[in-house]
mmCIF file of C-alpha atoms in Angstrom:
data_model
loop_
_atom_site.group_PDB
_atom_site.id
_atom_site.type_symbol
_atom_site.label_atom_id
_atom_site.label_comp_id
_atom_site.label_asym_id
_atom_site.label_seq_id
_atom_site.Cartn_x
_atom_site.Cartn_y
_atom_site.Cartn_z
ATOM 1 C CA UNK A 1 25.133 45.754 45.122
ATOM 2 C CA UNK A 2 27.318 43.234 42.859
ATOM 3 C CA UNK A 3 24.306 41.329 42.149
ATOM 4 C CA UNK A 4 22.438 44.451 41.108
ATOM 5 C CA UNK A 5 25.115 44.911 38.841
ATOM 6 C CA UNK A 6 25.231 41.339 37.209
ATOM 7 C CA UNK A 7 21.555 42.194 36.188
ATOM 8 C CA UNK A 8 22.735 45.124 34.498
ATOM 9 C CA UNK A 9 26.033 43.305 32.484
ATOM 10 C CA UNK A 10 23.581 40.393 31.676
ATOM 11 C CA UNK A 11 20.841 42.731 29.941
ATOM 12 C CA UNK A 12 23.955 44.784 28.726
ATOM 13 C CA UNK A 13 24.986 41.580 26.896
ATOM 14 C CA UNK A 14 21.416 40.847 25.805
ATOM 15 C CA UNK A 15 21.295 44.107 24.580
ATOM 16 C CA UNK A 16 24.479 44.090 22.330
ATOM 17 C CA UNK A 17 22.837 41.049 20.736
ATOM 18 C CA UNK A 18 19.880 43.272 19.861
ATOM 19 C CA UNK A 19 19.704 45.468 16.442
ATOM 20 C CA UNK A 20 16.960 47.389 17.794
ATOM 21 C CA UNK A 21 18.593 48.166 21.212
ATOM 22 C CA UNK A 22 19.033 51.488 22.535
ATOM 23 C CA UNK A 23 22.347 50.591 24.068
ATOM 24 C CA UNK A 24 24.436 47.915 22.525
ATOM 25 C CA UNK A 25 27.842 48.594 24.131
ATOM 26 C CA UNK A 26 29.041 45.265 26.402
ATOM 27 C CA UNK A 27 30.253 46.048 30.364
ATOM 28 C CA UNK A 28 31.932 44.552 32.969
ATOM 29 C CA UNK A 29 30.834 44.346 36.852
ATOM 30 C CA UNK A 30 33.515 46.883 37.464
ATOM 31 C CA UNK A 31 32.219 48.834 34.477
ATOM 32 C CA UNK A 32 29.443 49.014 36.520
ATOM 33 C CA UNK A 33 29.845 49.366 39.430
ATOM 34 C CA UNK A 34 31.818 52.390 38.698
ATOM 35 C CA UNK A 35 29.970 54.332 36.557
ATOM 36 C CA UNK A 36 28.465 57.544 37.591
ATOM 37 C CA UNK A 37 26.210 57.205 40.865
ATOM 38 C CA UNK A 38 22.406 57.753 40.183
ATOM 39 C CA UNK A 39 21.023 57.587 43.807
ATOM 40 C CA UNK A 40 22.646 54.623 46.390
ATOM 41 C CA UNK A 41 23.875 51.989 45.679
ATOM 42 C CA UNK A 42 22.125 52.354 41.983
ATOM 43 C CA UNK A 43 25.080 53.246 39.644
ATOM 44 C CA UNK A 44 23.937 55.115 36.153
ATOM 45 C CA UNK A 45 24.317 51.599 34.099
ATOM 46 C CA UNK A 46 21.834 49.582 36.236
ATOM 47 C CA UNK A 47 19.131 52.044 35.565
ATOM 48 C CA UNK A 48 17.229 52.163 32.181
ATOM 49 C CA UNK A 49 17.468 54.966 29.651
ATOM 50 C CA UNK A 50 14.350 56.621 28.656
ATOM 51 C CA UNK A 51 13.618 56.910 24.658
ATOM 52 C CA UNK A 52 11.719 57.378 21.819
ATOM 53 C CA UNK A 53 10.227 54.759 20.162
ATOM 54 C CA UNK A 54 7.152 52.455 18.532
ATOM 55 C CA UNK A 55 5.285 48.724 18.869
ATOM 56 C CA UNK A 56 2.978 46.879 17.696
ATOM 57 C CA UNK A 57 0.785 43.932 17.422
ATOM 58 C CA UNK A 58 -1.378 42.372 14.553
ATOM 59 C CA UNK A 59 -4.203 40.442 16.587
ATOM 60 C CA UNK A 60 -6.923 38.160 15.069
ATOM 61 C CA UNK A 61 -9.405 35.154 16.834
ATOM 62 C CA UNK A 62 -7.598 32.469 17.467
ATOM 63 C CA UNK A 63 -9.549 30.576 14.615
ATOM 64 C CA UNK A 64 -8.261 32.837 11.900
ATOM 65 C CA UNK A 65 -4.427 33.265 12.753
ATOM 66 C CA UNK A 66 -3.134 30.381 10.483
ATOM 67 C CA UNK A 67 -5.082 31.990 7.579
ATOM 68 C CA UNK A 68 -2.551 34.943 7.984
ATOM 69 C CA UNK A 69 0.743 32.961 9.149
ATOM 70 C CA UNK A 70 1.831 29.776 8.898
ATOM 71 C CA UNK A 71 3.896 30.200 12.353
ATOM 72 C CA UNK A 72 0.822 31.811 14.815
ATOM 73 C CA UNK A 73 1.232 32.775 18.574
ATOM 74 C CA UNK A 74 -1.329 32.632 21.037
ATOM 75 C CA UNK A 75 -2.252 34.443 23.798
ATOM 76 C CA UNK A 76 -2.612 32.119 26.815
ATOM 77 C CA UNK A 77 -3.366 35.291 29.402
ATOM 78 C CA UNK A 78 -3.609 38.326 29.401
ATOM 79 C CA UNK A 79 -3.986 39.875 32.576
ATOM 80 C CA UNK A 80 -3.957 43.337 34.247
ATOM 81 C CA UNK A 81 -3.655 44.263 38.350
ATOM 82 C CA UNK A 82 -4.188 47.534 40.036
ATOM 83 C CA UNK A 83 -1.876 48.710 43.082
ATOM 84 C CA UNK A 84 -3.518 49.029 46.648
ATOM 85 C CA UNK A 85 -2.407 49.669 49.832
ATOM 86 C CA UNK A 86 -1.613 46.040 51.093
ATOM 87 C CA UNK A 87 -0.618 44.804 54.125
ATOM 88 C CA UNK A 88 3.052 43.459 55.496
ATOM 89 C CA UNK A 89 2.499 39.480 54.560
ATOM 90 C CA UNK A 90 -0.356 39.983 51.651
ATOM 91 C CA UNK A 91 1.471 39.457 47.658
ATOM 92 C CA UNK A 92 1.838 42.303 46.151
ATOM 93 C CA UNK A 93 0.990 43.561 42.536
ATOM 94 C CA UNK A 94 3.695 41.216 40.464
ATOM 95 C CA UNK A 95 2.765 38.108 42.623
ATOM 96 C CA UNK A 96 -1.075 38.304 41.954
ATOM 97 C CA UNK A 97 -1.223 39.281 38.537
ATOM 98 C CA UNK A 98 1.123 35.839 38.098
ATOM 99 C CA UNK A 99 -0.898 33.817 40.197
ATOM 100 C CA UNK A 100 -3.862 35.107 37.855
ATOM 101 C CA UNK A 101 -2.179 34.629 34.800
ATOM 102 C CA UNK A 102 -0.959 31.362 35.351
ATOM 103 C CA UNK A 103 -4.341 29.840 36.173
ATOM 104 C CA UNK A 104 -5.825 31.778 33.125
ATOM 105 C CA UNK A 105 -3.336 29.729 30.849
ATOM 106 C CA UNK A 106 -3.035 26.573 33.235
ATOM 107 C CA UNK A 107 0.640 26.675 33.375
ATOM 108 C CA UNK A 108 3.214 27.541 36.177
ATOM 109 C CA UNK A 109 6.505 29.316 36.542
ATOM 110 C CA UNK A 110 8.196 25.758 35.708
ATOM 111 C CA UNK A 111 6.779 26.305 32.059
ATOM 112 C CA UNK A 112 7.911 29.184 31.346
ATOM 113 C CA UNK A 113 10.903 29.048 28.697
ATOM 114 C CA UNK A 114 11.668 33.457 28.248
ATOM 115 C CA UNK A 115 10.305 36.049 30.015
ATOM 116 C CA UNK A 116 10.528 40.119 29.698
ATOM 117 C CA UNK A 117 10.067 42.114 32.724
ATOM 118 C CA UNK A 118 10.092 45.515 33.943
ATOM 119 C CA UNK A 119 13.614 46.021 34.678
ATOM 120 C CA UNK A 120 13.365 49.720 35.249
ATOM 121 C CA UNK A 121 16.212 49.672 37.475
ATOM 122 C CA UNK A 122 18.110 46.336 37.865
ATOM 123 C CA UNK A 123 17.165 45.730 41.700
ATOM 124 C CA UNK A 124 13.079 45.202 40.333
ATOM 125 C CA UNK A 125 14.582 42.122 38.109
ATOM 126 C CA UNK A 126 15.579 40.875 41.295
ATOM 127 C CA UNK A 127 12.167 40.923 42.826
ATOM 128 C CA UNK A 128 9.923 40.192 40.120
ATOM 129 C CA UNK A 129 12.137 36.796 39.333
ATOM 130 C CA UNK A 130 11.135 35.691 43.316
ATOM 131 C CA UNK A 131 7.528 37.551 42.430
ATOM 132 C CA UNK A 132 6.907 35.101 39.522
ATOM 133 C CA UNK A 133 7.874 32.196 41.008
ATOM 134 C CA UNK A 134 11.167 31.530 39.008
ATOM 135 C CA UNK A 135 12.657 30.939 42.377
ATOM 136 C CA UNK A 136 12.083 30.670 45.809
ATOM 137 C CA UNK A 137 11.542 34.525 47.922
ATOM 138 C CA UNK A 138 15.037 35.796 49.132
ATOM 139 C CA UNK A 139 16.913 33.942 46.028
ATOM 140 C CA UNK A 140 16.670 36.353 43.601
ATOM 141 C CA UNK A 141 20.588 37.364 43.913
ATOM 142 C CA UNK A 142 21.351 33.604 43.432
ATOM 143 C CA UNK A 143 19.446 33.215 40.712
ATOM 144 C CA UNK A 144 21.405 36.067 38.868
ATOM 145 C CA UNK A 145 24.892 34.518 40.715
ATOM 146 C CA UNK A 146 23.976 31.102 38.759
ATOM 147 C CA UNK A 147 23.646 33.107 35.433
ATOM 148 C CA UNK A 148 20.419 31.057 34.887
ATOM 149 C CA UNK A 149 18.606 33.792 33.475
ATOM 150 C CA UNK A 150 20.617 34.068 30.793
ATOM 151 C CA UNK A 151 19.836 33.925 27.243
ATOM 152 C CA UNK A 152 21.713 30.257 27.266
ATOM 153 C CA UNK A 153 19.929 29.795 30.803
ATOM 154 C CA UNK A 154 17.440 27.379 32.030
ATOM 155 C CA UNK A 155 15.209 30.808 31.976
ATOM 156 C CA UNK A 156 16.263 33.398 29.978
ATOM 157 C CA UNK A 157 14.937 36.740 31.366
ATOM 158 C CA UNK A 158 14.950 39.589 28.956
ATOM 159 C CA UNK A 159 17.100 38.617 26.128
ATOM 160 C CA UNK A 160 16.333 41.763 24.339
ATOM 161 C CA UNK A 161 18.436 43.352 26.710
ATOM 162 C CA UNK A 162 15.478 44.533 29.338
ATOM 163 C CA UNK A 163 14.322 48.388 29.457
ATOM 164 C CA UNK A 164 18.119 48.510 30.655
ATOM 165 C CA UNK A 165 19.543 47.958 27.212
ATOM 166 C CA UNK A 166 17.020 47.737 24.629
ATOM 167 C CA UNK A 167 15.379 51.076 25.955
ATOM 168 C CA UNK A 168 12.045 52.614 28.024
ATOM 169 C CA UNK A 169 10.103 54.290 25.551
ATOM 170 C CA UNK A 170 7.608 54.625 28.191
ATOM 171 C CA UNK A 171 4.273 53.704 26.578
ATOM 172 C CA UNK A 172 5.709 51.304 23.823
ATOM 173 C CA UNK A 173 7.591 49.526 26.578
ATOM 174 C CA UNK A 174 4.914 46.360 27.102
ATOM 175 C CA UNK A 175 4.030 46.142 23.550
ATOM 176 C CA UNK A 176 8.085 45.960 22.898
ATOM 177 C CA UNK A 177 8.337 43.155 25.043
ATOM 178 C CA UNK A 178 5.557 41.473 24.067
ATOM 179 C CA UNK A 179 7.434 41.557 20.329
ATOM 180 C CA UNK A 180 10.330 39.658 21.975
ATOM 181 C CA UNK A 181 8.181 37.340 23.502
ATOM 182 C CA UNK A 182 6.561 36.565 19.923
ATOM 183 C CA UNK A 183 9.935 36.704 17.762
ATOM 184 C CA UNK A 184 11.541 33.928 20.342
ATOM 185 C CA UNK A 185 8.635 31.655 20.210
ATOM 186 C CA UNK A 186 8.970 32.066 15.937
ATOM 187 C CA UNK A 187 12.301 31.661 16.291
ATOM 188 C CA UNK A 188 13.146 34.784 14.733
ATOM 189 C CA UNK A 189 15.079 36.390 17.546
ATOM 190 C CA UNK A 190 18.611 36.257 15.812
ATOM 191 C CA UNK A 191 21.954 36.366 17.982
ATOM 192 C CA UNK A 192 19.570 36.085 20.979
ATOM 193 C CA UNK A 193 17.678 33.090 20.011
ATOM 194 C CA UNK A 194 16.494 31.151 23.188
ATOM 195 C CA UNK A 195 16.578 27.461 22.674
ATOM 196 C CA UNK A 196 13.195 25.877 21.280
ATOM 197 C CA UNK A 197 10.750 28.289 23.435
ATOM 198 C CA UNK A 198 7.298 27.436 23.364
ATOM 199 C CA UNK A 199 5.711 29.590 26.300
ATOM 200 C CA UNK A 200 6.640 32.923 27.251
ATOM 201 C CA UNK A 201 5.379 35.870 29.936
ATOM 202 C CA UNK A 202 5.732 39.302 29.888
ATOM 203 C CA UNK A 203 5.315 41.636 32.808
ATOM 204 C CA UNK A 204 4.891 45.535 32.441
ATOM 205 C CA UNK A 205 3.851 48.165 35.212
ATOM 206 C CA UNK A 206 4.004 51.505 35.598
ATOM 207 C CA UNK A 207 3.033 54.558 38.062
ATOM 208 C CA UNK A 208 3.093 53.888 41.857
ATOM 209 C CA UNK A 209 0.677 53.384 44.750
ATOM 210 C CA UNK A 210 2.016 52.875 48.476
ATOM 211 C CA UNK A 211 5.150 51.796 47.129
ATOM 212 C CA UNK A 212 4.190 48.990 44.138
ATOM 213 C CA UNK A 213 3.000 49.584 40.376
ATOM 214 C CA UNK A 214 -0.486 51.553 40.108
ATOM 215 C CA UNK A 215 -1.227 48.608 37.205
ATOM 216 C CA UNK A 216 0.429 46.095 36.102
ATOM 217 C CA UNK A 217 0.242 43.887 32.504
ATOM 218 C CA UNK A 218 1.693 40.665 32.592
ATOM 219 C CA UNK A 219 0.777 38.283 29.395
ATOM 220 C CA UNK A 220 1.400 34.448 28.551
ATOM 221 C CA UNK A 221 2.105 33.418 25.139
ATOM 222 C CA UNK A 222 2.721 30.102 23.582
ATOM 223 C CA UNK A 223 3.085 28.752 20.131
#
């Protein structure tokens, strides 16, 4: 349960770096822990707020970018997965639509420099950083205990402050994060900044099938 929480103070702290955060305010593990129960052992501060809000992207071939911007970002891959009813020992949704992506762009988890993923509730962080490779399976509270995923990391994982801080406004959520992804690798990210970027990944799903994401977005960008 404490390591669910330190997800939820890190993207708190992401978040208060944020202008265009939902929730800005900073909070403690106790803070955490102790505020108001949502269902057990998920307090109301690891869970993400649901809001209003808007996205959007400008895409052009690859060919034509620099006659727009003198600062371009490419998309490496862009993939999308569809739940199923796997079996115990097959990778699930997260795992495959990385594996995919990854070969698509001919990098691997080591390359990534900032990620944004579907931190619905602060547990799923968890997973998805063993589901993406950024550590080894059953690690995924250590990797939170090191602080590594920290905007000041050695991989910064949602440094807008996640769907936990900077908001869930449900169908502009991927789009969102795919912003981050392309104001780090510009580095026009502000008080968040992650040091000298150059590939990123974003991973989005949403609805449910046998207990994973109906479909799942994840994307690979790189300047």
């Amino acid at each position: 349960k404490e390591q669910f929480a330190r997800v939820a103070v890190k993207n708190h702290y992401h978040g208060s770096l944020n202008p265009h955060a939902q929730y800005r305010e900073v909070y403690s593990l106790e803070d955490v822990l102790t505020s108001p129960m949502v269902a057990e052992p998920l307090t109301r501060l690891m869970c993400s707020p649901i809001g209003d809000g808007a996205a959007a992207v400008v895409l052009c071939a690859a060919d034509k970018a620099k006659q727009f911007t003198s600062k371009p970002v490419f998309v490496r891959a862009s993939v999308l997965a569809s739940g199923d009813d796997r079996q115990p020992g097959q990778p699930g949704i997260t795992e495959r639509a990385a594996q995919k992506a990854y070969e698509v762009a001919g990098v691997g988890p080591e390359d990534i420099n900032v990620a944004e993923v579907h931190d619905a509730s602060a547990p799923a962080e968890l997973v998805i950083y063993e589901e993406l490779g950024f550590c080894k399976p059953g690690e995924g509270g250590q990797l939170i205990d090191s602080k590594a995923t920290y905007v000041d990391g050695p991989i910064p994982v949602n440094p807008s402050g996640g769907l936990i801080s900077k908001g869930h406004p449900i169908g502009a959520t991927g789009v969102a994060q795919i912003y981050e992804i392309f104001s780090q690798l510009r580095g026009e990210a502000g008080d968040r900044q992650v040091r000298n970027p150059k590939v990123g990944l974003t991973e989005n799903g949403g609805g449910m099938v046998k207990g994973e994401a109906a479909a799942l977005a994840m994307h690979i960008l790189s300047v």
